[in-house]
Coordinates of N, CA and C in Angstrom, one line a residue:
Chain A
Q1 N -3.5 19.0 8.7 CA -2.6 18.0 8.1 C -3.5 16.8 7.6
V2 N -3.0 16.1 6.7 CA -3.8 15.0 6.1 C -3.9 13.9 7.2
Q3 N -5.1 13.4 7.4 CA -5.3 12.3 8.3 C -6.3 11.3 7.7
L4 N -6.0 10.1 7.9 CA -7.0 9.0 7.5 C -7.2 8.2 8.8
V5 N -8.4 8.2 9.3 CA -8.7 7.6 10.6 C -9.6 6.4 10.3
Q6 N -9.2 5.2 10.8 CA -9.9 4.0 10.6 C -10.6 3.5 11.8
S7 N -11.7 2.8 11.7 CA -12.4 2.2 12.8 C -13.0 0.9 12.3
G8 N -13.8 0.2 13.1 CA -14.3 -1.1 12.7 C -13.3 -2.2 13.0
G9 N -13.4 -3.2 12.3 CA -12.5 -4.3 12.5 C -13.0 -5.2 13.7
G10 N -12.3 -6.3 14.0 CA -12.7 -7.2 15.0 C -12.7 -8.6 14.6
V11 N -13.3 -9.4 15.4 CA -13.4 -10.9 15.1 C -14.7 -11.2 14.4
V12 N -14.7 -11.9 13.3 CA -15.9 -12.3 12.6 C -15.8 -13.8 12.2
Q13 N -16.9 -14.4 12.1 CA -16.9 -15.9 11.7 C -16.8 -16.0 10.2
P14 N -16.2 -17.1 9.8 CA -16.1 -17.4 8.3 C -17.5 -17.3 7.7
G15 N -17.6 -16.7 6.5 CA -18.8 -16.6 5.8 C -19.6 -15.4 6.1
R16 N -19.3 -14.7 7.2 CA -20.0 -13.5 7.6 C -19.4 -12.3 7.0
S17 N -20.0 -11.1 7.3 CA -19.7 -9.9 6.7 C -19.2 -8.8 7.7
L18 N -18.4 -7.9 7.2 CA -17.9 -6.8 8.0 C -17.7 -5.6 7.1
R19 N -17.9 -4.4 7.6 CA -17.7 -3.1 6.9 C -16.7 -2.3 7.6
L20 N -15.7 -1.9 6.9 CA -14.6 -1.0 7.4 C -14.8 0.4 6.9
P21 N -14.8 1.4 7.7 CA -14.8 2.8 7.3 C -13.4 3.4 7.4
C22 N -13.2 4.5 6.6 CA -11.9 5.2 6.7 C -12.3 6.7 6.5
T23 N -12.1 7.5 7.5 CA -12.6 8.9 7.4 C -11.4 9.8 7.2
A24 N -11.5 10.7 6.2 CA -10.4 11.6 5.8 C -10.6 13.0 6.3
S25 N -9.5 13.7 6.5 CA -9.5 15.1 6.9 C -8.2 15.7 6.4
G26 N -8.2 17.1 6.3 CA -7.0 17.8 6.0 C -6.7 17.9 4.5
F27 N -7.6 17.4 3.7 CA -7.5 17.6 2.2 C -8.8 17.4 1.6
T28 N -8.9 17.8 0.3 CA -10.2 17.7 -0.4 C -10.4 16.3 -0.9
F29 N -11.1 15.5 0.0 CA -11.3 14.1 -0.2 C -11.8 13.7 -1.6
S30 N -12.7 14.5 -2.1 CA -13.4 14.2 -3.3 C -12.5 14.4 -4.6
N31 N -11.3 14.8 -4.4 CA -10.4 15.0 -5.5 C -9.4 13.8 -5.7
Y32 N -9.4 12.9 -4.8 CA -8.4 11.8 -4.7 C -9.0 10.4 -4.9
G33 N -8.2 9.6 -5.6 CA -8.5 8.2 -5.6 C -8.1 7.6 -4.2
M34 N -8.7 6.5 -3.8 CA -8.4 5.9 -2.5 C -8.3 4.4 -2.7
H35 N -7.5 3.8 -1.7 CA -7.2 2.4 -1.8 C -7.4 1.7 -0.5
W36 N -7.5 0.4 -0.6 CA -7.3 -0.5 0.6 C -6.2 -1.4 0.3
V37 N -5.3 -1.6 1.4 CA -4.2 -2.5 1.3 C -4.2 -3.3 2.6
R38 N -3.9 -4.6 2.5 CA -4.0 -5.4 3.7 C -2.6 -6.1 4.0
Q39 N -2.5 -6.6 5.2 CA -1.2 -7.3 5.6 C -1.6 -8.4 6.5
G40 N -1.5 -9.6 6.0 CA -1.8 -10.8 6.9 C -0.7 -10.9 8.0
P41 N -1.0 -11.7 9.0 CA -0.1 -11.8 10.2 C 1.3 -12.3 9.7
G42 N 2.3 -11.6 10.0 CA 3.6 -12.0 9.6 C 3.9 -12.0 8.1
K43 N 3.0 -11.4 7.3 CA 3.1 -11.4 5.9 C 3.3 -10.0 5.3
G44 N 3.5 -10.0 3.9 CA 3.7 -8.7 3.3 C 2.5 -7.9 2.9
L45 N 2.6 -6.8 2.3 CA 1.5 -6.0 1.9 C 0.8 -6.5 0.7
E46 N -0.5 -6.4 0.6 CA -1.2 -6.8 -0.5 C -2.2 -5.8 -0.9
W47 N -2.2 -5.2 -2.1 CA -3.1 -4.3 -2.6 C -4.5 -5.0 -2.8
V48 N -5.6 -4.3 -2.3 CA -6.9 -5.0 -2.2 C -7.9 -4.3 -3.2
A49 N -8.0 -3.0 -3.1 CA -9.0 -2.4 -4.0 C -8.7 -0.9 -4.1
H50 N -9.3 -0.3 -5.2 CA -9.1 1.1 -5.6 C -10.5 1.7 -6.0
I51 N -10.7 2.9 -5.6 CA -11.9 3.6 -6.1 C -11.5 5.0 -6.6
W52 N -12.1 5.4 -7.7 CA -11.8 6.7 -8.3 C -12.3 7.8 -7.4
Y53 N -11.8 9.0 -7.7 CA -12.1 10.1 -6.8 C -13.6 10.4 -6.7
D54 N -14.4 10.1 -7.7 CA -15.8 10.4 -7.7 C -16.7 9.1 -7.5
G55 N -16.0 8.0 -7.3 CA -16.7 6.7 -7.0 C -17.2 6.1 -8.3
S56 N -16.9 6.6 -9.5 CA -17.5 6.1 -10.7 C -16.9 4.8 -11.2
D57 N -15.8 4.4 -10.6 CA -15.2 3.1 -11.0 C -14.4 2.5 -9.9
T58 N -14.4 1.2 -9.8 CA -13.7 0.5 -8.8 C -12.9 -0.7 -9.3
F59 N -11.9 -1.1 -8.6 CA -11.0 -2.1 -9.1 C -10.6 -3.0 -7.9
Y60 N -10.4 -4.3 -8.2 CA -10.1 -5.2 -7.1 C -9.0 -6.2 -7.4
A61 N -8.3 -6.7 -6.4 CA -7.4 -7.8 -6.5 C -8.2 -9.1 -6.8
D62 N -7.7 -10.0 -7.5 CA -8.4 -11.2 -7.8 C -8.8 -12.0 -6.5
S63 N -8.0 -11.8 -5.5 CA -8.3 -12.6 -4.2 C -9.6 -12.1 -3.5
V64 N -10.1 -11.0 -3.9 CA -11.3 -10.5 -3.2 C -12.4 -10.1 -4.1
K65 N -12.1 -10.2 -5.4 CA -13.1 -9.8 -6.4 C -14.4 -10.7 -6.3
G66 N -15.5 -10.0 -6.3 CA -16.8 -10.7 -6.1 C -17.2 -10.8 -4.6
R67 N -16.3 -10.6 -3.7 CA -16.6 -10.7 -2.3 C -16.6 -9.4 -1.5
F68 N -15.6 -8.5 -2.0 CA -15.4 -7.2 -1.3 C -15.9 -6.1 -2.2
T69 N -16.4 -5.0 -1.6 CA -16.9 -3.9 -2.4 C -16.4 -2.6 -1.7
I70 N -15.7 -1.8 -2.5 CA -15.2 -0.5 -2.1 C -16.2 0.5 -2.5
S71 N -16.4 1.5 -1.6 CA -17.3 2.6 -1.9 C -16.9 3.8 -1.2
R72 N -17.5 5.0 -1.5 CA -17.1 6.2 -0.8 C -18.3 7.1 -0.7
D73 N -18.3 8.0 0.3 CA -19.4 9.0 0.4 C -18.6 10.3 0.6
N74 N -18.5 11.0 -0.6 CA -17.7 12.2 -0.6 C -18.3 13.3 0.3
S75 N -19.6 13.3 0.5 CA -20.2 14.3 1.4 C -19.8 14.1 2.9
K76 N -19.3 12.9 3.2 CA -18.9 12.6 4.6 C -17.4 12.3 4.7
N77 N -16.7 12.5 3.6 CA -15.2 12.3 3.5 C -14.9 10.9 4.0
T78 N -15.7 10.0 3.6 CA -15.5 8.6 4.2 C -15.5 7.6 3.0
M79 N -14.6 6.6 3.1 CA -14.5 5.5 2.2 C -14.8 4.2 3.0
F80 N -15.3 3.2 2.3 CA -15.7 2.0 3.0 C -15.2 0.8 2.3
L81 N -15.0 -0.3 3.0 CA -14.7 -1.6 2.4 C -15.7 -2.6 3.0
Q82 N -16.7 -3.0 2.2 CA -17.6 -4.0 2.6 C -17.1 -5.4 2.2
M83 N -16.9 -6.2 3.3 CA -16.3 -7.5 3.1 C -17.3 -8.6 3.4
D84 N -17.7 -9.3 2.4 CA -18.7 -10.4 2.5 C -18.0 -11.8 2.3
S85 N -18.7 -12.8 2.7 CA -18.2 -14.2 2.5 C -16.8 -14.3 3.0
L86 N -16.5 -13.8 4.2 CA -15.1 -13.8 4.7 C -14.6 -15.2 4.9
R87 N -13.3 -15.2 4.6 CA -12.5 -16.5 4.7 C -11.4 -16.3 5.8
D88 N -10.9 -17.5 6.2 CA -9.8 -17.4 7.2 C -8.6 -16.6 6.6
E89 N -8.4 -16.7 5.3 CA -7.2 -16.0 4.7 C -7.4 -14.5 4.5
D90 N -8.6 -14.0 4.9 CA -8.8 -12.6 4.9 C -8.4 -12.0 6.2
T91 N -7.9 -12.8 7.1 CA -7.4 -12.2 8.4 C -6.2 -11.4 8.1
A92 N -6.2 -10.1 8.5 CA -5.2 -9.2 8.2 C -5.4 -7.8 8.9
V93 N -4.4 -7.0 8.9 CA -4.5 -5.6 9.2 C -4.9 -4.9 7.9
Y94 N -6.0 -4.2 7.9 CA -6.4 -3.5 6.7 C -6.1 -2.0 6.8
Y95 N -5.4 -1.5 5.8 CA -5.0 -0.1 5.8 C -5.8 0.6 4.7
C96 N -6.3 1.8 4.9 CA -6.7 2.7 3.8 C -5.6 3.6 3.5
A97 N -5.5 4.0 2.2 CA -4.4 4.8 1.7 C -4.9 5.8 0.6
R98 N -4.3 6.9 0.6 CA -4.7 7.9 -0.4 C -3.8 7.7 -1.7
G99 N -4.5 7.7 -2.8 CA -3.8 7.6 -4.1 C -3.6 9.0 -4.7
P100 N -3.3 9.0 -6.0 CA -3.1 10.3 -6.7 C -4.5 11.0 -7.0
L101 N -4.4 12.2 -7.5 CA -5.5 13.0 -7.8 C -6.3 12.3 -8.9
G102 N -7.6 12.5 -8.9 CA -8.5 12.0 -10.0 C -8.4 10.5 -10.2
T103 N -8.2 10.2 -11.5 CA -8.1 8.8 -11.9 C -6.7 8.4 -12.2
M104 N -5.7 9.2 -11.9 CA -4.3 9.0 -12.2 C -3.8 7.8 -11.4
A105 N -2.9 7.1 -12.0 CA -2.2 6.0 -11.3 C -0.9 6.6 -10.6
G106 N -0.5 5.9 -9.6 CA 0.7 6.5 -8.9 C 1.1 5.7 -7.7
Y107 N 1.0 6.4 -6.6 CA 1.5 5.7 -5.3 C 0.6 6.2 -4.2
F108 N 0.9 5.6 -3.0 CA 0.1 5.9 -1.8 C 0.8 6.8 -0.9
D109 N 0.4 8.0 -0.8 CA 1.2 9.0 0.0 C 0.8 9.1 1.4
Y110 N -0.4 8.8 1.8 CA -0.9 8.9 3.2 C -1.6 7.6 3.5
W111 N -1.4 7.1 4.7 CA -2.0 5.8 5.2 C -2.8 6.0 6.5
G112 N -3.8 5.2 6.6 CA -4.5 5.1 7.9 C -3.7 4.3 8.9
Q113 N -4.2 4.3 10.1 CA -3.4 3.6 11.2 C -3.6 2.0 11.1
G114 N -4.5 1.6 10.3 CA -4.7 0.2 10.2 C -5.7 -0.3 11.2
T115 N -6.5 -1.4 10.8 CA -7.4 -2.0 11.7 C -7.4 -3.5 11.4
L116 N -7.4 -4.3 12.5 CA -7.2 -5.7 12.4 C -8.6 -6.4 12.3
V117 N -8.6 -7.2 11.3 CA -9.8 -8.1 11.0 C -9.4 -9.5 11.2
T118 N -10.0 -10.2 12.1 CA -9.7 -11.6 12.4 C -10.9 -12.5 12.0
V119 N -10.7 -13.4 11.1 CA -11.8 -14.3 10.6 C -11.5 -15.6 11.3
S120 N -12.4 -16.0 12.2 CA -12.2 -17.2 13.0 C -13.6 -17.7 13.6
S121 N -13.7 -19.0 13.7 CA -14.9 -19.5 14.3 C -14.7 -19.7 15.7
Chain B
Q1 N -1.7 -11.6 -10.9 CA -1.2 -10.6 -9.9 C -0.3 -11.3 -8.9
S2 N 0.8 -11.8 -9.4 CA 1.8 -12.4 -8.6 C 2.7 -11.3 -8.0
A3 N 3.1 -11.5 -6.7 CA 3.9 -10.5 -6.0 C 5.2 -10.3 -6.7
L4 N 5.7 -9.1 -6.6 CA 7.1 -8.8 -7.1 C 8.1 -9.5 -6.2
T5 N 9.2 -9.9 -6.7 CA 10.2 -10.6 -6.0 C 11.3 -9.7 -5.4
Q6 N 11.4 -9.8 -4.1 CA 12.4 -9.1 -3.3 C 13.2 -10.1 -2.5
P7 N 14.5 -9.7 -2.2 CA 15.3 -10.6 -1.3 C 14.6 -10.5 0.1
A8 N 14.6 -11.7 0.8 CA 14.0 -11.7 2.1 C 14.7 -10.8 3.1
S9 N 16.0 -10.7 3.0 CA 16.7 -9.9 3.9 C 18.0 -9.3 3.3
V10 N 18.4 -8.2 3.8 CA 19.6 -7.5 3.4 C 20.2 -6.9 4.7
S11 N 21.5 -6.9 4.8 CA 22.1 -6.3 6.0 C 23.3 -5.5 5.7
G12 N 23.6 -4.6 6.6 CA 24.8 -3.7 6.4 C 25.2 -3.1 7.7
S13 N 26.4 -2.6 7.7 CA 26.9 -1.8 8.9 C 26.6 -0.4 8.7
P14 N 26.5 0.3 9.9 CA 26.2 1.8 9.8 C 27.2 2.5 8.9
G15 N 26.7 3.4 8.1 CA 27.5 4.1 7.1 C 27.7 3.5 5.8
Q16 N 27.4 2.2 5.7 CA 27.5 1.5 4.4 C 26.3 1.8 3.5
S17 N 26.4 1.3 2.3 CA 25.2 1.4 1.4 C 24.7 0.0 1.1
I18 N 23.4 -0.1 0.9 CA 22.8 -1.4 0.5 C 21.8 -1.1 -0.6
T19 N 21.6 -2.2 -1.3 CA 20.6 -2.1 -2.4 C 19.6 -3.2 -2.4
I20 N 18.4 -2.9 -2.5 CA 17.3 -3.9 -2.5 C 16.7 -4.0 -3.9
S21 N 16.6 -5.2 -4.4 CA 16.1 -5.3 -5.8 C 14.6 -5.7 -5.7
C22 N 13.9 -5.5 -6.8 CA 12.5 -5.7 -6.9 C 12.2 -6.2 -8.3
T23 N 12.0 -7.5 -8.5 CA 11.8 -8.0 -9.9 C 10.4 -8.4 -10.2
G24 N 9.9 -7.8 -11.3 CA 8.6 -8.1 -11.7 C 8.6 -8.7 -13.1
T25 N 7.6 -8.3 -13.9 CA 7.5 -8.8 -15.3 C 7.3 -7.6 -16.2
S26 N 7.1 -7.9 -17.5 CA 6.9 -6.9 -18.5 C 5.4 -6.4 -18.4
S27 N 4.6 -7.0 -17.5 CA 3.3 -6.5 -17.3 C 3.2 -5.5 -16.2
D28 N 4.2 -5.4 -15.4 CA 4.1 -4.4 -14.3 C 5.4 -3.5 -14.3
V29 N 6.4 -4.0 -13.6 CA 7.6 -3.1 -13.4 C 8.2 -2.7 -14.8
G30 N 8.3 -3.7 -15.7 CA 8.9 -3.5 -17.0 C 8.0 -2.6 -17.9
N31 N 6.8 -2.4 -17.6 CA 5.9 -1.6 -18.5 C 5.6 -0.2 -18.0
Y32 N 5.9 0.1 -16.8 CA 5.5 1.4 -16.2 C 6.6 2.0 -15.4
K33 N 6.7 3.3 -15.3 CA 7.7 3.9 -14.4 C 7.1 4.1 -13.0
L34 N 5.9 3.6 -12.8 CA 5.2 3.8 -11.6 C 5.5 2.8 -10.5
V35 N 6.8 2.8 -10.2 CA 7.2 1.9 -9.1 C 7.5 2.8 -7.8
S36 N 7.0 2.4 -6.7 CA 7.2 3.1 -5.5 C 7.8 2.2 -4.4
W37 N 8.4 2.8 -3.4 CA 9.0 2.0 -2.3 C 8.5 2.6 -1.0
Y38 N 8.3 1.6 -0.1 CA 7.7 2.0 1.3 C 8.6 1.3 2.4
Q39 N 8.7 2.1 3.4 CA 9.4 1.6 4.6 C 8.3 1.4 5.7
Q40 N 8.4 0.2 6.4 CA 7.5 -0.1 7.4 C 8.2 -0.6 8.7
H41 N 8.0 0.2 9.7 CA 8.6 -0.3 11.0 C 7.5 -1.2 11.7
P42 N 7.9 -2.1 12.6 CA 7.0 -3.0 13.2 C 5.8 -2.3 13.9
G43 N 4.6 -2.8 13.5 CA 3.4 -2.3 14.2 C 3.0 -0.9 13.6
K44 N 3.6 -0.4 12.6 CA 3.3 0.9 12.0 C 2.8 0.8 10.6
A45 N 2.1 1.8 10.1 CA 1.7 1.9 8.7 C 3.0 2.2 7.9
P46 N 2.9 1.7 6.6 CA 4.0 2.0 5.7 C 4.1 3.5 5.4
N47 N 5.4 4.0 5.1 CA 5.6 5.3 4.7 C 6.3 5.3 3.3
V48 N 5.9 6.2 2.4 CA 6.5 6.2 1.1 C 7.9 6.8 1.1
L49 N 8.8 6.2 0.4 CA 10.2 6.7 0.3 C 10.5 7.2 -1.2
I50 N 10.0 6.5 -2.1 CA 10.3 6.7 -3.6 C 9.0 6.5 -4.3
F51 N 8.7 7.4 -5.3 CA 7.6 7.2 -6.3 C 8.1 7.5 -7.7
E52 N 7.4 7.0 -8.6 CA 7.8 7.1 -10.1 C 9.2 6.6 -10.3
S53 N 9.6 5.5 -9.6 CA 10.9 4.8 -9.8 C 12.0 5.5 -9.1
N54 N 12.1 6.9 -9.2 CA 13.3 7.5 -8.7 C 13.1 8.9 -8.1
R55 N 11.8 9.2 -7.8 CA 11.5 10.5 -7.2 C 11.3 10.4 -5.7
R56 N 11.7 11.4 -4.9 CA 11.5 11.4 -3.5 C 10.5 12.4 -3.1
P57 N 9.6 12.0 -2.2 CA 8.6 13.0 -1.7 C 9.4 14.0 -0.8
S58 N 8.8 15.2 -0.7 CA 9.5 16.1 0.2 C 9.5 15.6 1.6
G59 N 10.6 15.8 2.3 CA 10.8 15.3 3.6 C 11.5 14.0 3.8
V60 N 11.6 13.2 2.7 CA 12.3 12.0 2.7 C 13.8 12.2 2.5
S61 N 14.6 11.6 3.3 CA 16.1 11.8 3.2 C 16.6 11.4 1.9
N62 N 17.6 12.2 1.4 CA 18.3 11.9 0.1 C 19.2 10.7 0.2
R63 N 19.3 10.1 1.4 CA 20.0 8.8 1.5 C 19.2 7.7 0.8
F64 N 18.0 7.9 0.5 CA 17.2 6.9 -0.2 C 17.1 7.3 -1.7
S65 N 17.4 6.4 -2.6 CA 17.3 6.6 -4.0 C 16.8 5.4 -4.7
G66 N 16.2 5.6 -5.8 CA 15.6 4.5 -6.6 C 16.0 4.6 -8.0
S67 N 15.9 3.4 -8.7 CA 16.2 3.3 -10.1 C 15.4 2.1 -10.7
K68 N 15.4 2.1 -12.0 CA 14.7 1.0 -12.6 C 15.3 0.6 -14.0
S69 N 15.5 -0.6 -14.2 CA 16.0 -1.1 -15.5 C 15.3 -2.4 -15.9
G70 N 14.6 -2.3 -17.0 CA 13.8 -3.4 -17.5 C 12.8 -3.8 -16.5
N71 N 12.8 -5.1 -16.1 CA 11.8 -5.6 -15.2 C 12.2 -5.5 -13.7
T72 N 13.3 -4.9 -13.5 CA 13.8 -4.8 -12.1 C 14.0 -3.4 -11.6
A73 N 13.4 -3.1 -10.5 CA 13.6 -1.8 -9.8 C 14.5 -2.0 -8.6
S74 N 15.2 -0.9 -8.2 CA 16.1 -1.0 -7.0 C 15.9 0.2 -6.1
L75 N 16.1 -0.1 -4.8 CA 16.2 0.9 -3.8 C 17.6 0.9 -3.2
T76 N 18.3 2.0 -3.1 CA 19.6 2.1 -2.5 C 19.4 3.0 -1.2
I77 N 19.9 2.5 -0.1 CA 20.0 3.3 1.1 C 21.5 3.5 1.3
S78 N 21.9 4.8 1.3 CA 23.3 5.1 1.5 C 23.5 5.6 2.9
G79 N 24.7 5.5 3.5 CA 24.9 6.0 4.8 C 24.0 5.4 5.8
L80 N 23.9 4.0 5.8 CA 23.0 3.3 6.6 C 23.0 3.7 8.0
Q81 N 21.8 3.9 8.6 CA 21.7 4.3 10.0 C 20.8 3.3 10.7
I82 N 21.0 3.3 12.1 CA 20.2 2.3 12.9 C 18.7 2.4 12.7
E83 N 18.2 3.6 12.5 CA 16.8 3.8 12.3 C 16.3 3.3 10.9
D84 N 17.2 2.9 10.1 CA 16.8 2.4 8.8 C 16.4 0.9 8.9
E85 N 16.6 0.3 10.1 CA 16.2 -1.1 10.3 C 14.7 -1.2 10.2
A86 N 14.2 -1.9 9.2 CA 12.8 -1.9 9.0 C 12.5 -2.9 7.9
E87 N 11.2 -3.0 7.5 CA 10.8 -3.8 6.3 C 10.6 -2.9 5.2
Y88 N 11.0 -3.3 4.0 CA 10.9 -2.4 2.8 C 10.1 -3.1 1.7
Y89 N 9.2 -2.4 1.1 CA 8.3 -3.0 0.1 C 8.4 -2.1 -1.2
C90 N 8.5 -2.8 -2.3 CA 8.3 -2.1 -3.6 C 6.8 -2.3 -4.0
C91 N 6.4 -1.5 -4.9 CA 5.0 -1.6 -5.4 C 5.0 -1.1 -6.8
S92 N 4.4 -1.8 -7.7 CA 4.3 -1.4 -9.1 C 2.8 -1.3 -9.6
Y93 N 2.6 -0.3 -10.4 CA 1.3 -0.2 -11.1 C 1.3 -1.4 -12.1
A94 N 0.1 -2.1 -12.2 CA 0.1 -3.3 -13.1 C -1.0 -3.1 -14.2
G95 N -1.4 -1.9 -14.4 CA -2.4 -1.7 -15.5 C -3.8 -1.9 -15.0
G96 N -4.7 -1.3 -15.7 CA -6.1 -1.4 -15.3 C -6.5 -1.0 -13.9
S97 N -5.7 0.1 -13.4 CA -5.9 0.7 -12.1 C -5.7 -0.4 -11.0
T98 N -4.8 -1.3 -11.2 CA -4.5 -2.3 -10.2 C -3.0 -2.2 -9.9
Y99 N -2.6 -2.7 -8.7 CA -1.2 -2.6 -8.2 C -0.8 -3.9 -7.7
V100 N 0.5 -4.1 -7.6 CA 1.1 -5.3 -7.0 C 2.3 -4.9 -6.1
F101 N 2.3 -5.4 -4.9 CA 3.5 -5.2 -4.0 C 4.5 -6.3 -4.1
G102 N 5.7 -5.9 -3.7 CA 6.8 -6.9 -3.6 C 6.6 -7.8 -2.3
T103 N 7.4 -8.8 -2.2 CA 7.4 -9.7 -1.1 C 7.9 -9.2 0.2
G104 N 8.7 -8.1 0.1 CA 9.2 -7.4 1.3 C 10.6 -7.8 1.6
T105 N 11.4 -6.9 2.1 CA 12.8 -7.1 2.5 C 13.1 -6.6 3.9
K106 N 13.6 -7.4 4.7 CA 13.9 -7.0 6.1 C 15.4 -6.5 6.1
V107 N 15.5 -5.2 6.4 CA 16.9 -4.6 6.5 C 17.4 -4.6 7.9
T108 N 18.5 -5.2 8.1 CA 19.1 -5.3 9.4 C 20.4 -4.5 9.4
V109 N 20.6 -3.6 10.4 CA 21.8 -2.8 10.6 C 22.6 -3.5 11.6
L110 N 23.8 -4.0 11.2 CA 24.7 -4.8 12.0 C 25.3 -4.0 13.1

């Protein structure tokens, strides 16, 4: 069965960095676009970033552009979110989610369990 | 990338039908059929209910249905059940491989 397992997360000081991994199983990871979505405490969902199936292109929400980097290692079935210059407002539960095949646009059919990132001094 | 507008809360009695609206712009909801809906119970990851405005993934109850007209998409839950009490989010493709979520709607079953 399709599984997205997340790890990482924790408490980090403002201005510091953190990298979140998301490891996939149960499907051909290298065929699918992947996404990060976050949810601040008591807030709604916010789309964060998208990477094409082969990692050849990436896309970001304005709120994280220039600070966050999405990447993937298809040989290890793992996607990453590198978060630099973290701010208080980046505090959230971060979810990884599977998108459609290839470069298609669509929806998020499988989600990781989420990991909490707290930015605080 | 402004969030799509949803009502903060909607309520109904068991067995009733409710509809949640999701209003965007001509740059997102109005320009693409790629609107999806997600149900989220407290402390859990979201689950997809509807994709491409009105299609249901296999395994999702046919009590959930979606539609779209102009810049507004809608999710209807018919035969409301206790377990439908949750937060609901719409999401639209916004072009350039980017997406925008709605503000979220808390559904209460009275």
